[in-house]
Short mmCIF file of C-alpha atoms and ligand atoms in Angstrom, two decimals:
data_model
loop_
_atom_site.label_atom_id
_atom_site.label_comp_id
_atom_site.label_asym_id
_atom_site.label_seq_id
_atom_site.Cartn_x
_atom_site.Cartn_y
_atom_site.Cartn_z
CA UNK A 1 -18.16 219.92 126.52
CA UNK A 2 -17.92 218.36 129.96
CA UNK A 3 -20.39 215.54 130.48
CA UNK A 4 -23.38 216.65 132.47
CA UNK A 5 -25.33 213.44 132.06
CA UNK A 6 -24.46 210.14 130.39
CA UNK A 7 -26.44 207.06 129.48
CA UNK A 8 -24.14 204.07 129.88
CA UNK A 9 -24.28 200.34 129.64
CA UNK A 10 -21.75 197.59 130.00
CA UNK A 11 -20.35 196.99 126.52
CA UNK A 12 -21.16 193.57 125.13
CA UNK A 13 -18.31 191.09 125.32
CA UNK A 14 -16.49 189.58 128.23
CA UNK A 15 -14.58 192.63 129.36
CA UNK A 16 -15.77 195.16 131.87
CA UNK A 17 -15.97 198.19 129.61
CA UNK A 18 -18.33 201.12 129.84
CA UNK A 19 -20.10 202.12 126.68
CA UNK A 20 -21.46 205.62 126.83
CA UNK A 21 -24.43 205.57 124.49
CA UNK A 22 -25.12 209.29 124.63
CA UNK A 23 -24.13 212.22 126.83
CA UNK A 24 -25.49 215.59 127.92
CA UNK A 25 -29.05 214.45 127.48
CA UNK A 26 -31.92 216.33 129.02
CA UNK A 27 -34.47 213.66 128.21
CA UNK A 28 -34.00 210.00 127.41
CA UNK A 29 -36.94 208.36 125.63
CA UNK A 30 -37.21 204.67 126.38
CA UNK A 31 -39.14 203.38 123.40
CA UNK A 32 -41.14 200.16 123.25
CA UNK A 33 -43.46 198.95 120.54
CA UNK A 34 -47.03 198.01 121.42
CA UNK A 35 -46.69 194.96 119.18
CA UNK A 36 -44.99 191.69 120.08
CA UNK A 37 -41.99 193.69 121.21
CA UNK A 38 -43.69 194.80 124.44
CA UNK A 39 -41.82 193.59 127.53
CA UNK A 40 -42.38 195.24 130.93
CA UNK A 41 -39.24 193.69 132.49
CA UNK A 42 -37.11 195.25 129.78
CA UNK A 43 -38.69 198.64 130.40
CA UNK A 44 -37.82 198.35 134.07
CA UNK A 45 -34.19 197.56 133.30
CA UNK A 46 -33.87 200.47 130.86
CA UNK A 47 -35.42 202.70 133.47
CA UNK A 48 -32.66 201.92 135.98
CA UNK A 49 -29.98 202.88 133.45
CA UNK A 50 -31.94 206.00 132.48
CA UNK A 51 -32.24 207.12 136.09
CA UNK A 52 -28.51 206.50 136.51
CA UNK A 53 -27.82 208.74 133.50
CA UNK A 54 -28.95 211.90 135.23
CA UNK A 55 -31.32 212.74 132.37
CA UNK A 56 -35.10 212.64 132.79
CA UNK A 57 -36.53 209.36 131.54
CA UNK A 58 -39.76 209.30 129.54
CA UNK A 59 -41.35 206.03 128.51
CA UNK A 60 -42.69 205.98 124.96
CA UNK A 61 -45.17 203.28 123.96
CA UNK A 62 -45.08 203.50 120.18
CA UNK A 63 -47.16 201.69 117.53
CA UNK A 64 -50.37 202.33 119.47
CA UNK A 65 -52.22 201.73 116.18
CA UNK A 66 -51.34 198.04 116.59
CA UNK A 67 -52.76 197.73 120.10
CA UNK A 68 -56.44 197.52 121.07
CA UNK A 69 -56.06 198.94 124.52
CA UNK A 70 -53.05 201.20 124.83
CA UNK A 71 -54.54 202.90 127.90
CA UNK A 72 -54.59 199.63 129.79
CA UNK A 73 -50.93 199.08 128.93
CA UNK A 74 -50.17 202.62 130.03
CA UNK A 75 -51.58 201.86 133.47
CA UNK A 76 -49.48 198.73 133.72
CA UNK A 77 -46.36 200.67 132.76
CA UNK A 78 -47.13 203.56 135.09
CA UNK A 79 -47.22 201.11 137.99
CA UNK A 80 -43.73 199.92 136.99
CA UNK A 81 -42.37 203.43 136.74
CA UNK A 82 -43.64 205.66 139.53
CA UNK A 83 -43.21 209.34 138.73
CA UNK A 84 -42.16 208.77 135.13
CA UNK A 85 -44.15 210.23 132.23
CA UNK A 86 -45.57 207.60 129.86
CA UNK A 87 -46.42 208.72 126.31
CA UNK A 88 -48.49 206.77 123.83
CA UNK A 89 -47.50 207.42 120.23
CA UNK A 90 -47.99 206.19 116.71
CA UNK A 91 -46.05 207.39 113.71
CA UNK A 92 -48.79 205.81 111.58
CA UNK A 93 -51.68 207.85 113.02
CA UNK A 94 -49.44 210.65 114.45
CA UNK A 95 -50.97 210.10 117.89
CA UNK A 96 -48.94 211.68 120.66
CA UNK A 97 -46.46 213.36 118.34
CA UNK A 98 -47.67 216.88 119.19
CA UNK A 99 -47.08 216.21 122.89
CA UNK A 100 -43.61 214.95 122.08
CA UNK A 101 -42.81 218.10 120.11
CA UNK A 102 -44.41 220.70 122.33
CA UNK A 103 -43.24 219.31 125.67
CA UNK A 104 -39.81 217.93 124.92
CA UNK A 105 -38.40 218.97 121.54
CA UNK A 106 -37.65 222.48 122.76
CA UNK A 107 -34.82 224.74 121.59
CA UNK A 108 -31.53 223.95 123.30
CA UNK A 109 -32.68 220.59 124.69
CA UNK A 110 -30.94 217.33 123.86
CA UNK A 111 -33.01 214.16 123.56
CA UNK A 112 -32.12 210.57 122.77
CA UNK A 113 -34.26 207.65 121.67
CA UNK A 114 -33.23 204.30 123.08
CA UNK A 115 -34.77 200.84 122.84
CA UNK A 116 -34.65 197.56 121.02
CA UNK A 117 -34.50 197.30 117.25
CA UNK A 118 -37.69 197.91 115.33
CA UNK A 119 -39.64 199.84 117.97
CA UNK A 120 -39.71 202.94 115.78
CA UNK A 121 -36.96 205.18 117.16
CA UNK A 122 -35.86 206.45 113.74
CA UNK A 123 -39.48 206.73 112.58
CA UNK A 124 -40.32 208.91 115.59
CA UNK A 125 -37.32 211.14 114.93
CA UNK A 126 -38.27 211.46 111.25
CA UNK A 127 -41.73 212.55 112.38
CA UNK A 128 -40.23 215.18 114.69
CA UNK A 129 -37.65 216.48 112.23
CA UNK A 130 -39.95 216.51 109.20
CA UNK A 131 -37.23 216.61 106.58
CA UNK A 132 -38.53 214.61 103.61
CA UNK A 133 -35.23 215.20 101.80
CA UNK A 134 -33.05 213.27 104.23
CA UNK A 135 -35.01 210.92 106.45
CA UNK A 136 -33.22 208.50 108.75
CA UNK A 137 -33.40 204.96 107.36
CA UNK A 138 -36.13 202.69 108.76
CA UNK A 139 -37.09 199.11 107.92
CA UNK A 140 -39.99 196.75 108.50
CA UNK A 141 -39.87 194.40 111.45
CA UNK A 142 -40.11 190.62 111.21
CA UNK A 143 -43.74 189.52 111.07
CA UNK A 144 -43.69 186.63 113.50
CA UNK A 145 -42.11 188.35 116.52
CA UNK A 146 -41.91 192.08 115.66
CA UNK A 147 -38.11 191.93 115.84
CA UNK A 148 -36.28 194.74 114.09
CA UNK A 149 -33.45 194.35 111.60
CA UNK A 150 -30.89 196.63 113.23
CA UNK A 151 -31.43 199.24 110.57
CA UNK A 152 -29.70 202.08 112.41
CA UNK A 153 -26.06 201.11 112.77
CA UNK A 154 -24.51 204.27 114.19
CA UNK A 155 -25.50 207.03 116.51
CA UNK A 156 -26.57 210.20 114.81
CA UNK A 157 -27.57 213.65 116.01
CA UNK A 158 -30.13 215.70 114.11
CA UNK A 159 -31.87 219.01 114.78
CA UNK A 160 -35.62 219.57 114.87
CA UNK A 161 -37.19 222.73 113.36
CA UNK A 162 -37.71 224.00 116.91
CA UNK A 163 -33.98 223.75 117.66
CA UNK A 164 -33.86 220.61 119.78
CA UNK A 165 -31.02 218.15 119.24
CA UNK A 166 -32.18 214.57 118.83
CA UNK A 167 -29.95 211.50 118.97
CA UNK A 168 -30.93 208.31 117.18
CA UNK A 169 -29.28 205.14 118.47
CA UNK A 170 -28.97 201.61 117.09
CA UNK A 171 -31.41 199.10 118.59
CA UNK A 172 -30.00 197.40 121.66
CA UNK A 173 -29.98 193.63 121.89
CA UNK A 174 -29.31 193.77 125.57
CA UNK A 175 -28.78 196.30 128.26
CA UNK A 176 -26.43 195.23 130.99
CA UNK A 177 -26.29 197.66 133.85
CA UNK A 178 -23.08 199.61 134.21
CA UNK A 179 -23.33 202.33 136.80
CA UNK A 180 -24.71 202.35 140.28
CA UNK A 181 -25.49 206.01 140.75
CA UNK A 182 -28.70 205.50 142.62
CA UNK A 183 -30.75 204.80 139.49
CA UNK A 184 -32.02 201.54 140.90
CA UNK A 185 -33.29 203.22 144.04
CA UNK A 186 -34.84 206.00 141.94
CA UNK A 187 -36.61 203.44 139.79
CA UNK A 188 -38.11 201.86 142.92
CA UNK A 189 -38.90 204.95 145.01
CA UNK A 190 -41.31 203.17 147.34
CA UNK A 191 -38.60 200.68 148.33
CA UNK A 192 -36.12 203.51 148.80
CA UNK A 193 -38.55 205.26 151.15
CA UNK A 194 -39.14 202.10 153.17
CA UNK A 195 -35.43 201.27 153.35
CA UNK A 196 -34.80 204.63 154.99
CA UNK A 197 -36.87 203.36 157.91
CA UNK A 198 -34.98 200.08 158.34
CA UNK A 199 -32.98 199.94 161.56
CA UNK A 200 -29.70 199.13 159.81
CA UNK A 201 -28.36 201.43 157.09
CA UNK A 202 -27.12 198.40 155.13
CA UNK A 203 -30.23 196.28 155.73
CA UNK A 204 -30.53 193.42 153.24
CA UNK A 205 -34.31 193.26 153.86
CA UNK A 206 -34.21 189.56 154.62
CA UNK A 207 -34.30 188.65 158.30
CA UNK A 208 -32.90 191.75 159.91
CA UNK A 209 -34.66 193.08 162.96
CA UNK A 210 -36.41 196.37 162.43
CA UNK A 211 -36.67 195.92 158.66
CA UNK A 212 -39.40 198.24 157.36
CA UNK A 213 -39.36 196.57 153.93
CA UNK A 214 -40.21 193.15 155.41
CA UNK A 215 -43.03 194.70 157.43
CA UNK A 216 -44.45 196.36 154.30
CA UNK A 217 -44.22 193.07 152.39
CA UNK A 218 -46.05 191.22 155.16
CA UNK A 219 -48.83 193.81 155.33
CA UNK A 220 -49.18 193.94 151.54
CA UNK A 221 -48.26 197.63 151.43
CA UNK A 222 -45.34 196.66 149.17
CA UNK A 223 -46.03 194.27 146.29
CA UNK A 224 -43.90 191.15 146.32
CA UNK A 225 -43.42 191.34 142.54
CA UNK A 226 -41.93 194.82 142.88
CA UNK A 227 -39.60 193.69 145.62
CA UNK A 228 -38.50 190.67 143.60
CA UNK A 229 -37.83 192.78 140.49
CA UNK A 230 -35.79 195.16 142.63
CA UNK A 231 -33.90 192.26 144.21
CA UNK A 232 -32.96 190.75 140.84
CA UNK A 233 -31.62 194.01 139.46
CA UNK A 234 -29.82 194.76 142.70
CA UNK A 235 -28.13 191.36 142.69
CA UNK A 236 -27.06 191.92 139.11
CA UNK A 237 -25.72 195.34 139.95
CA UNK A 238 -23.86 194.10 143.01
CA UNK A 239 -22.31 191.24 141.06
CA UNK A 240 -21.36 193.27 138.02
CA UNK A 241 -20.58 196.68 139.35
CA UNK A 242 -17.27 196.47 141.16
CA UNK A 243 -17.07 198.26 144.46
CA UNK A 244 -14.85 201.01 143.06
CA UNK A 245 -17.54 202.06 140.60
CA UNK A 246 -20.15 202.47 143.30
CA UNK A 247 -20.69 206.00 144.52
CA UNK A 248 -18.61 207.07 147.47
CA UNK A 249 -16.62 203.83 147.40
CA UNK A 250 -12.87 203.62 147.90
CA UNK A 251 -10.79 203.45 144.75
CA UNK A 252 -9.46 200.11 145.87
CA UNK A 253 -10.63 197.91 148.69
CA UNK A 254 -8.36 197.95 151.73
CA UNK A 255 -6.54 194.66 151.97
CA UNK A 256 -7.33 192.13 154.64
CA UNK A 257 -3.77 192.60 155.95
CA UNK A 258 -4.18 196.36 156.37
CA UNK A 259 -7.42 195.71 158.19
CA UNK A 260 -6.00 193.10 160.54
CA UNK A 261 -3.06 195.36 161.39
CA UNK A 262 -5.60 197.85 162.62
CA UNK A 263 -4.69 200.49 160.05
CA UNK A 264 -8.18 200.52 158.66
CA UNK A 265 -11.16 199.86 160.87
CA UNK A 266 -13.25 196.80 160.09
CA UNK A 267 -16.50 197.71 158.49
CA UNK A 268 -19.26 197.28 161.01
CA UNK A 269 -22.94 197.72 160.95
CA UNK A 270 -23.98 201.22 161.72
CA UNK A 271 -27.08 202.33 163.48
CA UNK A 272 -29.04 204.87 161.58
CA UNK A 273 -28.85 208.29 163.17
CA UNK A 274 -32.22 209.67 164.10
N1 GTP B 301 -47.67 200.31 112.75
C1 GTP B 301 -46.68 201.11 113.09
N2 GTP B 301 -45.45 200.90 112.58
C2 GTP B 301 -44.44 201.73 112.98
C3 GTP B 301 -44.65 202.80 113.88
N3 GTP B 301 -43.47 203.41 114.07
C4 GTP B 301 -42.57 202.77 113.31
N4 GTP B 301 -43.17 201.75 112.63
C5 GTP B 301 -42.54 200.82 111.70
O1 GTP B 301 -41.69 199.95 112.42
C6 GTP B 301 -40.57 199.58 111.62
C7 GTP B 301 -39.29 199.84 112.38
O2 GTP B 301 -39.14 201.24 112.55
P1 GTP B 301 -37.71 201.92 112.73
O3 GTP B 301 -37.96 203.39 112.91
O4 GTP B 301 -36.78 201.49 111.66
O5 GTP B 301 -37.27 201.26 114.12
P2 GTP B 301 -35.93 201.55 114.96
O6 GTP B 301 -36.34 201.53 116.39
O7 GTP B 301 -35.26 202.78 114.49
O8 GTP B 301 -35.08 200.25 114.63
P3 GTP B 301 -33.45 200.06 114.59
O9 GTP B 301 -32.88 201.18 113.82
O10 GTP B 301 -33.29 198.74 113.94
O11 GTP B 301 -33.04 200.05 116.02
C8 GTP B 301 -40.71 200.38 110.33
O12 GTP B 301 -41.30 199.56 109.35
C9 GTP B 301 -41.65 201.51 110.70
O13 GTP B 301 -42.40 201.98 109.60
C10 GTP B 301 -45.97 202.99 114.39
O14 GTP B 301 -46.27 203.88 115.19
N5 GTP B 301 -46.93 202.11 113.96
MG1 MG B 302 -33.41 203.07 113.70
ZN1 ZN B 303 -34.74 196.33 155.56
#
C-alpha cells in the first residue's frame, strides 16, 4: 500500500540513511516508564519525529505503579507537548488500559508503540491483545537504572480482538531526527504562532528587528527553556537534514556559478505579505 504516514529516524551509523520504523500509522504511542527511565528531553525529541510522521502522537507514561505522583508528571509532560494526549498506564494494575483500548485500538486503525528499551511496549501490547497462548516476549529491566535488555529485536504486527493492528518495535537507543516536515514547528506550536508575526519570514529570532519571538521572550510570555529546547532541536535538524530533504526545497542547490551568472536569483530576505 502507498505510504500515508511514516515514522522515520536517521539510521545509526555514519551514513545518512533513513530508517522507516513503521508506516501507515494512525496513532504513534511514545512510551516512557515512570521509573528511572523518565526523561522529558527524550519525550520532546520523539514528539518531533512523531509529528513529522503524519500520525497522531499520544504520550504514554507507563509503570504508574512505580511512581508516587503520576499526575504531577502528567502536568509536566503536558506542558512539553501542547495539544497532545497524555495517558497514564500500568500493566501491573491495568490502569489506563481501558482508555487505550476504547479510544485507540479501534477496528481498522494502525498503532505503533515506540520508546526506549524496557518501558513496557511489548507488555502494553500483550495487555491489549490478550492472547495468553502467544504473548510477545518481555524481560525485566536492570535494577539500578531501569534500563531494558533489548528484548524485542524485530518489528512485529499483531491484531487486537477489536480489529486494530498494533506494531511492536525494538527499544531505541537513540533517535536522531531524519525528516523536516514541520514536526518541529508542530511540537512547539506557541513558537510557530509567534514566528508568523516576525517581520522577516526567515527570522532567526536573534537580533532581527520586528522579531515577535524575542518580544515574547522579553515579556515572559514565552518560556526561555522552551525556546532553548526548540533552538537545540532546530540546530540539529538544520545540521543533519540536508537542504534537499526539507519540504519545498530544490533537489540540488543552485551552484554559486549559476547564481553569479544571473541565471538564478540570489536568495534575499522577503518581507512577509500582510
Ligand atoms: N512495574 C511495572 N512493570 C512493568 C509495567 N509494564 C511493563 N513492566 C515490566 O517492564 C519490563 C520491560 O517490559 P517490556 O514490555 O519487555 O519492555 P519493552 O519496552 O517491550 O522493551 P524492549 O523490547 O527491550 O524494547 C518487564 O519486566 C515488564 O514486566 C508496568 O506498568 N509496571
Ligand atoms: Mg519489547
Ligand atoms: Zn523572530
